[in-house]
Amino acid sequence: MQIKIVFRATGLVCVLALGAFAQTRAGVTVGPLTVQPGGRASGMIQVSSGKDEATTIPISVIHGAKAGPTLALVAGNHGYEYTPIIALQRLLPRLDPKQMSGTLLLVHVANMPSFLKRTIYYSPVDGKNLNRVYPGKADGTVSERIAYQITKEIIERADYVLDIHCGDGNESLRPYSYWDVKAGGKEVVEKSRQLALAFGLDRIVMDSERPSDPAQSVYCSTTATTRGKPAITIESGGLGVTDDESITRIERGVMSVMRLLKMIEGQPQMVEHPMFIDRSDVLRSDETGIFYPLVEKGHTVAKGTLMGYVTDFFGKRIYELRAPFAGEVLYILGTPPVSKGEPLAMVGHVAESDR
Ligand SMILES: [Zn+2]
C-alpha cells in the first residue's frame, strides 16, 4: 500500500510516497497538472483577467520514469512563429515517459492572443512584445501576466530552457541560435554553449548585450540564464510557413539536446564546425513605407552592400538599407510593410577562429 503525504509550502507541492513499494522519484506538479513518474499530461495554465482579458497557456508535462534534469521547451512567445509550435506537436507523441530520464515541460503556445489573432511582434491585446517583458508581472497587462506564469510555472521549475522561435510572419530567416555569453556566470555560459552545439545549428550568435538582472530579464531565455539555468534561443523557419525542413530541424535539435542531458538514449549530434557570430546588428528602418529587399537570407554581404530600400506609398525611394559591416544575412524582411524604427534585417559577422 502506498501512503501519499501532500503538503504545500511556499507555493511548492511536495509529494512523498511511502510504503512497501516506495518510489524514490516523486510526482511533479506544474500549473494544473500533477504527473507521476513514467506519466504524461497536458492542460492549460489559466492566466486570469486583470487590466485586460484572460488567456490560457497550453502545456504538457512528460515526467520520465527515471531521475534526471528538467528541460523546458517554449514555443510561441511570438504567435506568428509556427515552426516551433508544430515541432512541439510532433515531439509530444514521440517521447515515451517510461523510457525517459528527467522531465520535459512543453509550452505549446506561449502567446495565445497573438497566435489566434495572427499578429507579428506585438500582442493584439496590449501592444507589447511578450519576449521583451520577462519575467512579467502578476498584476500587469496580459503579456506581462503570461510572462509571469511562464517564469513561475516553467522556467523556475526547469534546469535548462530552450526558447524556440523562427523568423516572425514577415521575416525570411536562415537558421541560427543565440548564445548568451555573459548572463549567469561562467558555468551557465559554458553549459549554454553545449546546448547550442548539441542543438545542431551551425550559426551561433554570441549575444553579449542581454540583461544580467533576473528582475529585469526582458527575454524568455535570459529569465533562465539570470536564474542560473543554462538556456539558448533557437531560430528555424519564418514567414508564417510550416515547412517540414524547419520543423524537422527543431525536432532533431531537441532530441539531440535531450541526449546531451542523458534524458533519452543515444549520443547528441554536436555541431562539428560551429560558426560563432561575434558581431551582429539588427538593422532598423528610418522611414515608414514599403520595403524592397535586394538580398536573401544566408547571402554574404560586403560592408556597404545595398541590401534593400524603402519607398514611400507612391514609389519614391526614401531609405536605403546598407550593410554596416561584412557578414551574412541572418534574416531580412520578406513582406512589404515597414514602420519607422522596426527591423529590416539582421547581419552577422562570423568570428575568425573556432572557439
Ligand atoms: Zn520570435
PDB file of C-alpha atoms in Angstrom, residues 130 132-138 143-152 155-156 213-220 223 226-227:
ATOM      1  CA  LEU A 130       5.989  39.132 -24.986  1.00  0.00           C
ATOM      2  CA  ARG A 132      10.542  41.839 -24.046  1.00  0.00           C
ATOM      3  CA  VAL A 133       8.501  41.812 -20.834  1.00  0.00           C
ATOM      4  CA  TYR A 134      10.023  38.911 -18.878  1.00  0.00           C
ATOM      5  CA  PRO A 135       9.917  37.985 -16.033  1.00  0.00           C
ATOM      6  CA  GLY A 136       6.482  39.597 -16.211  1.00  0.00           C
ATOM      7  CA  LYS A 137       4.148  40.913 -13.539  1.00  0.00           C
ATOM      8  CA  ALA A 138       1.310  39.201 -11.688  1.00  0.00           C
ATOM      9  CA  SER A 143       1.648  39.869 -21.984  1.00  0.00           C
ATOM     10  CA  GLU A 144       3.171  40.587 -18.584  1.00  0.00           C
ATOM     11  CA  ARG A 145       0.836  38.129 -16.880  1.00  0.00           C
ATOM     12  CA  ILE A 146       1.712  35.428 -19.437  1.00  0.00           C
ATOM     13  CA  ALA A 147       5.431  36.057 -18.864  1.00  0.00           C
ATOM     14  CA  TYR A 148       4.862  35.898 -15.112  1.00  0.00           C
ATOM     15  CA  GLN A 149       3.144  32.492 -15.352  1.00  0.00           C
ATOM     16  CA  ILE A 150       5.821  31.072 -17.677  1.00  0.00           C
ATOM     17  CA  THR A 151       8.547  32.326 -15.351  1.00  0.00           C
ATOM     18  CA  LYS A 152       6.892  30.926 -12.235  1.00  0.00           C
ATOM     19  CA  ILE A 155      11.354  28.491 -16.013  1.00  0.00           C
ATOM     20  CA  GLU A 156      11.671  28.373 -12.234  1.00  0.00           C
ATOM     21  CA  ASP A 213      19.382  41.327 -13.599  1.00  0.00           C
ATOM     22  CA  PRO A 214      16.896  38.467 -13.007  1.00  0.00           C
ATOM     23  CA  ALA A 215      14.217  41.014 -12.083  1.00  0.00           C
ATOM     24  CA  GLN A 216      14.668  42.751 -15.471  1.00  0.00           C
ATOM     25  CA  SER A 217      15.491  39.749 -17.626  1.00  0.00           C
ATOM     26  CA  VAL A 218      13.433  41.058 -20.608  1.00  0.00           C
ATOM     27  CA  TYR A 219      13.807  37.881 -22.711  1.00  0.00           C
ATOM     28  CA  CYS A 220      12.485  34.387 -22.016  1.00  0.00           C
ATOM     29  CA  THR A 223      14.983  34.757 -17.461  1.00  0.00           C
ATOM     30  CA  THR A 226      19.927  35.076 -14.937  1.00  0.00           C
ATOM     31  CA  ARG A 227      18.451  32.452 -12.598  1.00  0.00           C
TER      32      ARG A 227
END
